[in-house]
PDB file of C-alpha atoms in Angstrom:
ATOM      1  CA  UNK A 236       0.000   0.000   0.000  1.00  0.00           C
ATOM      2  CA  UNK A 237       0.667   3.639  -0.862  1.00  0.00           C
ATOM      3  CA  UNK A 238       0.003   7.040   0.994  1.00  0.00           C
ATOM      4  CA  UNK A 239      -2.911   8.096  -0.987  1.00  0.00           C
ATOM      5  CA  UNK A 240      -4.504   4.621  -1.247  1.00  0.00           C
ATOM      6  CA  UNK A 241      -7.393   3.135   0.558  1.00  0.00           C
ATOM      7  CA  UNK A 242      -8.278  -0.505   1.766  1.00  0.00           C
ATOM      8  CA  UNK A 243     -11.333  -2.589   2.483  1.00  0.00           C
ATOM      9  CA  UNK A 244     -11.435  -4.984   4.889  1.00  0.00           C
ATOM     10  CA  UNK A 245     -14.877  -6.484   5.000  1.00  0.00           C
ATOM     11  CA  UNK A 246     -15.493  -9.341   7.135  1.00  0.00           C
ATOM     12  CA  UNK A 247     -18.396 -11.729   7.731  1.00  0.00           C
ATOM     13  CA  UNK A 248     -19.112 -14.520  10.658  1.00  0.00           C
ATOM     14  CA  UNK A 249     -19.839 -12.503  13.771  1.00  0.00           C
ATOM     15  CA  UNK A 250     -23.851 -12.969  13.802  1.00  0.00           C
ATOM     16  CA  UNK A 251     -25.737  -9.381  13.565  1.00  0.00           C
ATOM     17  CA  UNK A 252     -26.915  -9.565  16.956  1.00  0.00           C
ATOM     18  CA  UNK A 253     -23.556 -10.651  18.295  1.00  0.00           C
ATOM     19  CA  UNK A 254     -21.718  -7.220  17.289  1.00  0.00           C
ATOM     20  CA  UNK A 255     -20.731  -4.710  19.522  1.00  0.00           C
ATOM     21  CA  UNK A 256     -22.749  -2.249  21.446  1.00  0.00           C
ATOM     22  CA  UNK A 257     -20.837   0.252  19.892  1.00  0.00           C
ATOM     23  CA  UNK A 258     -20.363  -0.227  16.744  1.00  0.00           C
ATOM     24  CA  UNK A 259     -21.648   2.179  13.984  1.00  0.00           C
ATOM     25  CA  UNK A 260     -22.811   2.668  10.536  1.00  0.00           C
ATOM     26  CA  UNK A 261     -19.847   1.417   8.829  1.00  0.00           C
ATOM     27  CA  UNK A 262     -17.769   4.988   6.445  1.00  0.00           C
ATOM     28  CA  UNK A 263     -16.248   4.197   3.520  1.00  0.00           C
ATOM     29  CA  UNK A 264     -12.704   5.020   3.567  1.00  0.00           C
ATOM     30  CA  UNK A 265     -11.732   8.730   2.125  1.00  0.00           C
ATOM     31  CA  UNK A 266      -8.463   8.883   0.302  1.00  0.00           C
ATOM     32  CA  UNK A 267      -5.852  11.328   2.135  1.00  0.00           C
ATOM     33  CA  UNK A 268      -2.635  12.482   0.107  1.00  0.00           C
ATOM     34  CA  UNK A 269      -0.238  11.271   3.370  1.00  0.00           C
ATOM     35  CA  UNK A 270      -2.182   8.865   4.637  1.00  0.00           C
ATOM     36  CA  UNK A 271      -3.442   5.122   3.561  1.00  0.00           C
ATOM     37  CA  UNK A 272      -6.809   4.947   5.135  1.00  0.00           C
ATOM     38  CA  UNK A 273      -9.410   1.999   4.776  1.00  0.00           C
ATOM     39  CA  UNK A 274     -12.292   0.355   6.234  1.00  0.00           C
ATOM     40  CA  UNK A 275     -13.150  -3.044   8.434  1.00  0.00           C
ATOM     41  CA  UNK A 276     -16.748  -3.853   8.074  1.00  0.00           C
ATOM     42  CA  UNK A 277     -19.075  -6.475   8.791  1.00  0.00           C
ATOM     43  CA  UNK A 278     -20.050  -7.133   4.933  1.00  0.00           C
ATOM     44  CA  UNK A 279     -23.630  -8.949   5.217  1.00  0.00           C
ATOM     45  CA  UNK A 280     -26.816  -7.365   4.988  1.00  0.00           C
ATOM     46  CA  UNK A 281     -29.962  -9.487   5.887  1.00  0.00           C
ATOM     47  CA  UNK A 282     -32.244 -10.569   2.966  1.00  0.00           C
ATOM     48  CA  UNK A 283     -31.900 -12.291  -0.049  1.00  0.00           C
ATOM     49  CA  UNK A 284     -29.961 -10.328  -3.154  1.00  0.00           C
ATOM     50  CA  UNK A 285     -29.421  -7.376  -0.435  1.00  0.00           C
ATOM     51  CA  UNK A 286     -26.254  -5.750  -0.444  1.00  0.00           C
ATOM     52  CA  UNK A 287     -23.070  -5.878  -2.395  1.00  0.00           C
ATOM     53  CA  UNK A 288     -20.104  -7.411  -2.172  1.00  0.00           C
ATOM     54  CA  UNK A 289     -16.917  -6.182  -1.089  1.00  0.00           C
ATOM     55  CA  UNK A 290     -18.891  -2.494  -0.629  1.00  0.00           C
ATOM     56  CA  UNK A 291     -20.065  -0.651   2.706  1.00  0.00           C
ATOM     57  CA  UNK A 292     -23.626  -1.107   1.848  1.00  0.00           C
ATOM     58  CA  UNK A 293     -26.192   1.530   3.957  1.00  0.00           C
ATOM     59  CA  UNK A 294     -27.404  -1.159   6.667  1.00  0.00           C
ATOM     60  CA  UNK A 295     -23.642  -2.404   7.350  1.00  0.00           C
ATOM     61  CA  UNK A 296     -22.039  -1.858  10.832  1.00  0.00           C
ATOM     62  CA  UNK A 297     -18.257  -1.402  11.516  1.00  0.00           C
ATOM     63  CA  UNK A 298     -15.891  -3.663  13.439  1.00  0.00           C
ATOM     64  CA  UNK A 299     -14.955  -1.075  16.401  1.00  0.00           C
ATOM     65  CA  UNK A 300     -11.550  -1.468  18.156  1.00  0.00           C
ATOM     66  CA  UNK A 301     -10.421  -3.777  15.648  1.00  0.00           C
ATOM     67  CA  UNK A 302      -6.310  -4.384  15.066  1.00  0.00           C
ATOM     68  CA  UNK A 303      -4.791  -3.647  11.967  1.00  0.00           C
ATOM     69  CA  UNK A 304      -1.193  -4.026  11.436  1.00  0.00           C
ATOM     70  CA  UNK A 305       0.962  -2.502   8.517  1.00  0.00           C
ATOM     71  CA  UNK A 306       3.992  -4.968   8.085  1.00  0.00           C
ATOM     72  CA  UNK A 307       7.225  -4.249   6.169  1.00  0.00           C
ATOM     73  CA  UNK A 308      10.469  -6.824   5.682  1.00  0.00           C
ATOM     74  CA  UNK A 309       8.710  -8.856   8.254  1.00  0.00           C
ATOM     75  CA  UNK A 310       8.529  -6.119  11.246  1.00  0.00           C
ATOM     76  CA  UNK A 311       5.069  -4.782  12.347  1.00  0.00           C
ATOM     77  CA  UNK A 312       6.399  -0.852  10.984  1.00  0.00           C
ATOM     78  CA  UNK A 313       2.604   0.709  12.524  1.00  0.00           C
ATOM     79  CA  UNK A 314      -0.679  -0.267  14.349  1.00  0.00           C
ATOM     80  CA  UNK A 315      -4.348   0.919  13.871  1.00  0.00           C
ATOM     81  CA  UNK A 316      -6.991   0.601  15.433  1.00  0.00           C
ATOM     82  CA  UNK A 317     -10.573   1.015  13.979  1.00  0.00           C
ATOM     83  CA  UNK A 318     -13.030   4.076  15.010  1.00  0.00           C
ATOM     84  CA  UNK A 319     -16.813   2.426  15.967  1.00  0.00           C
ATOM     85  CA  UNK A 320     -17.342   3.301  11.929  1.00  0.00           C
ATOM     86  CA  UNK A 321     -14.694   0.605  11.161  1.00  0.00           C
ATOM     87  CA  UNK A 322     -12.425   3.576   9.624  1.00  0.00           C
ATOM     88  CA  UNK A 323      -8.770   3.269  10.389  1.00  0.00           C
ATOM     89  CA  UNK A 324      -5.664   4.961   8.888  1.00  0.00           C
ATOM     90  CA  UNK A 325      -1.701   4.500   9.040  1.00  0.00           C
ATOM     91  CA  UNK A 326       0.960   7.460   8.279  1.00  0.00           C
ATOM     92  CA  UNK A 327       3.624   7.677   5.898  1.00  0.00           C
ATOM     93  CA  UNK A 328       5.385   5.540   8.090  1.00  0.00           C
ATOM     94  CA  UNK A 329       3.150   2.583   6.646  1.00  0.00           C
ATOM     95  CA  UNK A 330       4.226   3.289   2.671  1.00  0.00           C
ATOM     96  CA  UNK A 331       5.174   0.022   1.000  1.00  0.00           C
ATOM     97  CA  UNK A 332       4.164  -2.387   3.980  1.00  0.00           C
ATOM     98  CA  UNK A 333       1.392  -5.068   3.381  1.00  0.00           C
ATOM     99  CA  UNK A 334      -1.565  -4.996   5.652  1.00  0.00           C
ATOM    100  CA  UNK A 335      -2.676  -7.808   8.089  1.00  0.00           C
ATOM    101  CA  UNK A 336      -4.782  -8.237  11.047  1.00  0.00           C
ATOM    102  CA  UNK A 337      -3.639  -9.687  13.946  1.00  0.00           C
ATOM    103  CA  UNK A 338      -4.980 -13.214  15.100  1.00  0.00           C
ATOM    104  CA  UNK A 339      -5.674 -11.378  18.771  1.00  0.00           C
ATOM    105  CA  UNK A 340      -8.472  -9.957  17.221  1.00  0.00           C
ATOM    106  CA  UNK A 341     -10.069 -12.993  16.712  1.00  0.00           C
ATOM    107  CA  UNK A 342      -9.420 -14.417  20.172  1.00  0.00           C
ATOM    108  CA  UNK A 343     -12.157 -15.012  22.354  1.00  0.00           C
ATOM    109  CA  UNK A 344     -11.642 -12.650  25.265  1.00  0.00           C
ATOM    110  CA  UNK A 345     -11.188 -14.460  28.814  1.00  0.00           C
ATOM    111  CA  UNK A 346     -14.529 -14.232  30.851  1.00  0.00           C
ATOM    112  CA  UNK A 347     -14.241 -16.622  34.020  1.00  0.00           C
ATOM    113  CA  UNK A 348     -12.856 -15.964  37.135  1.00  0.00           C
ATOM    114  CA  UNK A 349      -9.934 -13.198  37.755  1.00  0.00           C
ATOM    115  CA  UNK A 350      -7.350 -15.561  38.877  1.00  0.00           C
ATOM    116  CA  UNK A 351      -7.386 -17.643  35.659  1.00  0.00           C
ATOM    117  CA  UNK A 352      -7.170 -14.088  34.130  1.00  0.00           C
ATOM    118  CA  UNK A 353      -3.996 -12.938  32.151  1.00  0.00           C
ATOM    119  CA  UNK A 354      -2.388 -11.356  35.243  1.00  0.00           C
ATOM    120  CA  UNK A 355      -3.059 -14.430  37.529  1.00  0.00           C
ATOM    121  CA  UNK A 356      -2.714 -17.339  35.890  1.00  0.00           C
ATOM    122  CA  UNK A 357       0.983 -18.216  36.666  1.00  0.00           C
ATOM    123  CA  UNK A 358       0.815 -17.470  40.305  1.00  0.00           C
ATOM    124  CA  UNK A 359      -2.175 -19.762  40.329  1.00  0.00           C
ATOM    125  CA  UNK A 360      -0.479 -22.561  38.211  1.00  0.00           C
ATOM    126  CA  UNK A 361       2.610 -22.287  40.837  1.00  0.00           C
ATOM    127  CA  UNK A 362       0.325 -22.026  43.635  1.00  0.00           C
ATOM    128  CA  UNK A 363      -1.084 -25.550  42.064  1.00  0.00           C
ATOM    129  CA  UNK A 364       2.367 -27.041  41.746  1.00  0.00           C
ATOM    130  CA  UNK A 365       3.121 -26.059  45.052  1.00  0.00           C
ATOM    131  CA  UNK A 366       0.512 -27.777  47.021  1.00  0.00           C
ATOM    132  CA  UNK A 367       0.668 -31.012  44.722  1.00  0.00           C
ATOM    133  CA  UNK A 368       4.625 -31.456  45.476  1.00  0.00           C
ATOM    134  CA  UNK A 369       4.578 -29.926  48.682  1.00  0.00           C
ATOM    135  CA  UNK A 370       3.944 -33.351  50.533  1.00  0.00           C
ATOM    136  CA  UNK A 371       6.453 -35.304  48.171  1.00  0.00           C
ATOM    137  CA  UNK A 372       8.901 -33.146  49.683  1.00  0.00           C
ATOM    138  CA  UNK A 373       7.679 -33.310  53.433  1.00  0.00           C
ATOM    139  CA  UNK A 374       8.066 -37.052  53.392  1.00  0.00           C
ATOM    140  CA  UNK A 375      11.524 -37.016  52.626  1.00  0.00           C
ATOM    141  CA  UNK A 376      12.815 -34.052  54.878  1.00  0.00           C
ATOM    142  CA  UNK A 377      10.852 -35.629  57.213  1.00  0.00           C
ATOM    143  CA  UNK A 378      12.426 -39.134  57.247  1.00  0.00           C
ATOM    144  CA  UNK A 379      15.560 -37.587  56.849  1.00  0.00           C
ATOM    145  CA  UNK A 380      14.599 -35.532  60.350  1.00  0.00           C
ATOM    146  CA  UNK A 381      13.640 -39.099  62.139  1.00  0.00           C
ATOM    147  CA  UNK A 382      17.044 -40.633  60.830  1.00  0.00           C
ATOM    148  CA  UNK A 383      19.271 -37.789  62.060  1.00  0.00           C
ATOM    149  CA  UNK A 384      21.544 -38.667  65.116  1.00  0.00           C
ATOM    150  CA  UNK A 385      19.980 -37.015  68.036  1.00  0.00           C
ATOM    151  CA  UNK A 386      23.380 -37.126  70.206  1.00  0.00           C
ATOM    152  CA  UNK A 387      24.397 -34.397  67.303  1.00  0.00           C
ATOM    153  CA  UNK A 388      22.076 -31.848  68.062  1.00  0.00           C
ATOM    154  CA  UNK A 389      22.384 -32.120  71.953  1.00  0.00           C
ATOM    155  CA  UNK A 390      26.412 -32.176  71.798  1.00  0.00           C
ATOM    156  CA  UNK A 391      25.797 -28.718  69.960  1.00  0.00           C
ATOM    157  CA  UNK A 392      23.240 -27.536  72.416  1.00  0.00           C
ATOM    158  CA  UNK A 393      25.710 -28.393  74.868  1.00  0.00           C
ATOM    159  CA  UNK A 394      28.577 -26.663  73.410  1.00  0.00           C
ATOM    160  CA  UNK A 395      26.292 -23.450  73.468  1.00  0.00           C
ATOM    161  CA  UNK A 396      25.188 -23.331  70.112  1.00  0.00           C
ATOM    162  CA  UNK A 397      21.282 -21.713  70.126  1.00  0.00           C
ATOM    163  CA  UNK A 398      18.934 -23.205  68.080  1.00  0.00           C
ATOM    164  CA  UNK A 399      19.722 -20.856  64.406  1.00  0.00           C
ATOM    165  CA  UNK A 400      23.074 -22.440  64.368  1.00  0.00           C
ATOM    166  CA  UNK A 401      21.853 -25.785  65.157  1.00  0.00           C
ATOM    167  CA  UNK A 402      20.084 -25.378  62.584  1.00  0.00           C
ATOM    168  CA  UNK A 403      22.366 -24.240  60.483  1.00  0.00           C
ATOM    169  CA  UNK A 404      25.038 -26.195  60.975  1.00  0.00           C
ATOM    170  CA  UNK A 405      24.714 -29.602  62.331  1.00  0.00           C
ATOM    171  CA  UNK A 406      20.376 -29.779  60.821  1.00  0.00           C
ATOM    172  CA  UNK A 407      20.805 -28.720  57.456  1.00  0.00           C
ATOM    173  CA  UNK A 408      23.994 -30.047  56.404  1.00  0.00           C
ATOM    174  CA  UNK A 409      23.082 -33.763  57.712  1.00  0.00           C
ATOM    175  CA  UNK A 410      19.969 -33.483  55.442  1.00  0.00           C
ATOM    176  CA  UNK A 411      21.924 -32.215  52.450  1.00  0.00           C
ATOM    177  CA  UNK A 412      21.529 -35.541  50.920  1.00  0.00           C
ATOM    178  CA  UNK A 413      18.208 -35.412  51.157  1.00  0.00           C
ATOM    179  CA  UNK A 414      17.571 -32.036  49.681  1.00  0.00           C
ATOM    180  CA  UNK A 415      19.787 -32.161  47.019  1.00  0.00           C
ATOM    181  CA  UNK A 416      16.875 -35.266  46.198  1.00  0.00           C
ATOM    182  CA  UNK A 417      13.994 -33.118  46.556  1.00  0.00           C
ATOM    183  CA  UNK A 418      16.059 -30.118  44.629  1.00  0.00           C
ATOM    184  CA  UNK A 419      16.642 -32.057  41.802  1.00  0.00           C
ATOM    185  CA  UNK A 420      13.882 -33.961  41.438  1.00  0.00           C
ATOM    186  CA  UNK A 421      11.603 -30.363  41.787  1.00  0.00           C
ATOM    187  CA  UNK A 422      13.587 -29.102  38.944  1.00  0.00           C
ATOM    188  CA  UNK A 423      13.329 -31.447  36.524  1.00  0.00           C
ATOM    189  CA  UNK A 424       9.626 -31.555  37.220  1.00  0.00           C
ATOM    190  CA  UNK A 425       9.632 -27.964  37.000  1.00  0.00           C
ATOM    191  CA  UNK A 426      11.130 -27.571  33.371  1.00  0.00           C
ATOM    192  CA  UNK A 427       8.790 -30.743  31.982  1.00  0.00           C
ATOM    193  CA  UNK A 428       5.225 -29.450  33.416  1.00  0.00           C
ATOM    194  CA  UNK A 429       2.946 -29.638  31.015  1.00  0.00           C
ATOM    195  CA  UNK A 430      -0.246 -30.624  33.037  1.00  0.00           C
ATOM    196  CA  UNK A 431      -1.169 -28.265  35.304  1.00  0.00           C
ATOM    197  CA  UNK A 432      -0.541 -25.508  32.480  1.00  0.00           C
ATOM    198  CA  UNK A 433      -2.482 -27.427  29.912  1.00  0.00           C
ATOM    199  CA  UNK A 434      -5.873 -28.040  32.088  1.00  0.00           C
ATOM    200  CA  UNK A 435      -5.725 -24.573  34.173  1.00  0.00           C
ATOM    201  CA  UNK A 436      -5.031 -21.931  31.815  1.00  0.00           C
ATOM    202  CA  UNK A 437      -8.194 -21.459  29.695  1.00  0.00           C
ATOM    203  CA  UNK A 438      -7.008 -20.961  26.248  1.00  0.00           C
ATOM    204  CA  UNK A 439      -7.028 -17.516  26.185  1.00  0.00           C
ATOM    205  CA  UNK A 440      -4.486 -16.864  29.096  1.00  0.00           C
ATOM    206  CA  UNK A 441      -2.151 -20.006  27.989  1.00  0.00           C
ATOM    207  CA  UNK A 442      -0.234 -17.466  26.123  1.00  0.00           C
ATOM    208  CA  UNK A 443       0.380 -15.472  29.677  1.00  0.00           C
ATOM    209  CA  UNK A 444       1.467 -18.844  31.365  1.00  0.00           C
ATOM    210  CA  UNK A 445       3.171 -20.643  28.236  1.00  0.00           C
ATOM    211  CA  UNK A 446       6.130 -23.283  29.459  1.00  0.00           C
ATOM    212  CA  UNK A 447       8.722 -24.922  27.124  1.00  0.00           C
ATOM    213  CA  UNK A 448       6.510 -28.275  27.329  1.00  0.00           C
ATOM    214  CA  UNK A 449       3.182 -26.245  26.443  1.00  0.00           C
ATOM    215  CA  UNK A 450       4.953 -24.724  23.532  1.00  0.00           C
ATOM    216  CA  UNK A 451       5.785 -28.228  22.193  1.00  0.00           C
ATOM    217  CA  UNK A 452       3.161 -29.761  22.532  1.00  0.00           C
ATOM    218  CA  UNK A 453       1.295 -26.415  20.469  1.00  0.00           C
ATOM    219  CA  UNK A 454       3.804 -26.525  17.877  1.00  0.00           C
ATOM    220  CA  UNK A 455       3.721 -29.996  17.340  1.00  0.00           C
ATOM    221  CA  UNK A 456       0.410 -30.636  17.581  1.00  0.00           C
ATOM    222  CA  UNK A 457      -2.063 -27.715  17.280  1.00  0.00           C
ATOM    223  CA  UNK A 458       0.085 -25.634  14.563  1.00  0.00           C
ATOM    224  CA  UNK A 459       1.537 -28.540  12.433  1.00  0.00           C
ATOM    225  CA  UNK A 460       5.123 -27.451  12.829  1.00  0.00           C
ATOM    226  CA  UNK A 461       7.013 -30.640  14.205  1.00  0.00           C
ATOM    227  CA  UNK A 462      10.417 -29.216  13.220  1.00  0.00           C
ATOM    228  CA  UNK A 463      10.204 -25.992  15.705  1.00  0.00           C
ATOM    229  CA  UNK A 464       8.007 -28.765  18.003  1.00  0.00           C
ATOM    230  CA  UNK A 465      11.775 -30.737  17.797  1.00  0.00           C
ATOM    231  CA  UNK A 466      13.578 -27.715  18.578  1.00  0.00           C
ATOM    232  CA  UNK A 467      11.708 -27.527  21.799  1.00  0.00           C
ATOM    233  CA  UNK A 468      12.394 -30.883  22.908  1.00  0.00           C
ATOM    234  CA  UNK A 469      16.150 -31.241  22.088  1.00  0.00           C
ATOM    235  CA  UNK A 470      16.700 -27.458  24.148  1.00  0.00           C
ATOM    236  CA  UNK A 471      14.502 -28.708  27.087  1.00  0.00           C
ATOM    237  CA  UNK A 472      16.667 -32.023  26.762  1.00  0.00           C
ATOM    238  CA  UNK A 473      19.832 -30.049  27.040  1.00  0.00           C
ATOM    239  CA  UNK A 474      18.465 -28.061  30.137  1.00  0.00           C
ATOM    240  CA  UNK A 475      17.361 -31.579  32.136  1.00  0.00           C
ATOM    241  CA  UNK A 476      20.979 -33.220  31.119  1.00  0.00           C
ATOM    242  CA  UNK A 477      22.904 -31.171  33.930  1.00  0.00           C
ATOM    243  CA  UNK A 478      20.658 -31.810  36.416  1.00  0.00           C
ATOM    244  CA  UNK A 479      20.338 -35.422  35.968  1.00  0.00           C
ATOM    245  CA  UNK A 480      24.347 -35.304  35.517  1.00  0.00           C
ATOM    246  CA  UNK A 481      24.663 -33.569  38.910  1.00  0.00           C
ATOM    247  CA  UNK A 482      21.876 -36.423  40.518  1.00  0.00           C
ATOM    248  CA  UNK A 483      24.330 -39.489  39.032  1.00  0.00           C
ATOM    249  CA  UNK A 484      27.095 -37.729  40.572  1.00  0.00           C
ATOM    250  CA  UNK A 485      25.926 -37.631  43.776  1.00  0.00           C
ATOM    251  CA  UNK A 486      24.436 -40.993  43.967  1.00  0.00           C
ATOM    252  CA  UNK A 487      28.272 -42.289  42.931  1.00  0.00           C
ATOM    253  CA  UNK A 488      29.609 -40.439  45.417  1.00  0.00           C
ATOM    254  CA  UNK A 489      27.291 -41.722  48.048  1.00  0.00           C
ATOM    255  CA  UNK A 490      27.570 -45.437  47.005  1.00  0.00           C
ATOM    256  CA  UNK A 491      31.514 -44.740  47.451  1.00  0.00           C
ATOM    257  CA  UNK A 492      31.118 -43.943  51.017  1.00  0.00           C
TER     258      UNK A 492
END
């Protein structure tokens, strides 16, 4: 597109009684020397034979708040968004670029509760995570607490050590072993969650709480594009192979002693 020219968009599948309260008698677009304007239009008009094609016709309604984008050498260059008539126009800026309209416009906007919402989505996912693992971890520290040599912690006591630096030095490095378990085994869980994402985020806020598993899973099965889909899963291979190297380690060195 040119400064000068003008562009329809007309659009159809959004049921007359489904549009927005605010939308308005759709304005064909007016050519401006510096500008490319255009239009984005619901093009139906009830009735058989009423209405033309591809033309704001008198009874047609506008597509308010609607996202254009002008894009040029594969950059979004300027953004628009459409007056209640549907009208929109781009500056100079936009010369040359190729219009498009972004698929967020044809998202279905979240409408359940706020903490499923784009803002709270992740806390709530971790929240999830949290409780479901919390008691895997309790079990171990506390068998590792019931196995620990209570002549330790007196003898320290004794010495006149209060209870922080009991805690911190005779407590937690005589569980070490058994955090460094519940570390590693947190972590790998961590970077290969996919289920708690999957079922809790409604689709619209999965893009708000997307995880490397999620994105694989998308790619290779919702958008038909195993290659990126095996990109995913040889990185998130690479990022569990330290942390499983570091687990094998320790287990040696323990089976050593």
């Amino acid at each position: 597109m040119r400064a000068g020219d003008t562009v329809t968009l007309p659009l159809v599948g959004v049921a007359p009684d489904l549009m927005p309260k605010e939308a308005r008698r759709a304005a064909a677009p007016k050519p401006e020397d510096d500008r490319i304007t255009g239009t984005t239009w619901q093009d139906f008009t009830r009735g058989k034979g009423v209405g033309t094609l591809n033309r704001v016709d008198a009874t047609e309604l506008g597509y308010p708040g609607m996202k254009i984008e002008a894009v040029k050498d594969g950059r979004v260059v300027e953004t628009a968004t459409a007056d209640d008539d549907g009208t929109f126009s781009f500056s100079s800026k936009a010369d040359g670029a190729l219009l498009r309209l972004p698929a967020g416009n044809f998202a279905q906007p979240y409408n359940g509760l706020d903490w499923l919402g784009p803002s709270l989505v992740t806390p709530a996912i971790i929240g999830s995570y949290i409780w479901m693992w919390a008691g895997f971890a309790m079990v171990l520290i506390a068998a590792g607490l019931a196995g620990m040599p209570r002549e330790l912690l007196e003898a320290a006591r004794v010495d006149g050590a209060n209870e922080w630096q009991v805690f911190r030095r005779v407590t937690v490095p005589l569980l070490a072993p058994v955090l460094a378990v519940v570390t590693v085994t947190l972590m790998i869980n961590v970077l290969k969650v996919f289920d708690l994402v999957f079922i809790i985020a409604p689709g619209s806020s999965q893009d708000d709480a997307n995880v490397l598993a999620l994105e694989l899973y998308r790619k290779g099965f919702a958008s038909d594009q195993p290659g990126i889909a095996s990109a995913i899963a040889v990185f998130l291979l690479l990022l569990v192979i330290p942390v499983m190297w570091f687990n094998v380690r320790r287990l040696r060195r323990e089976v050593r002693r």
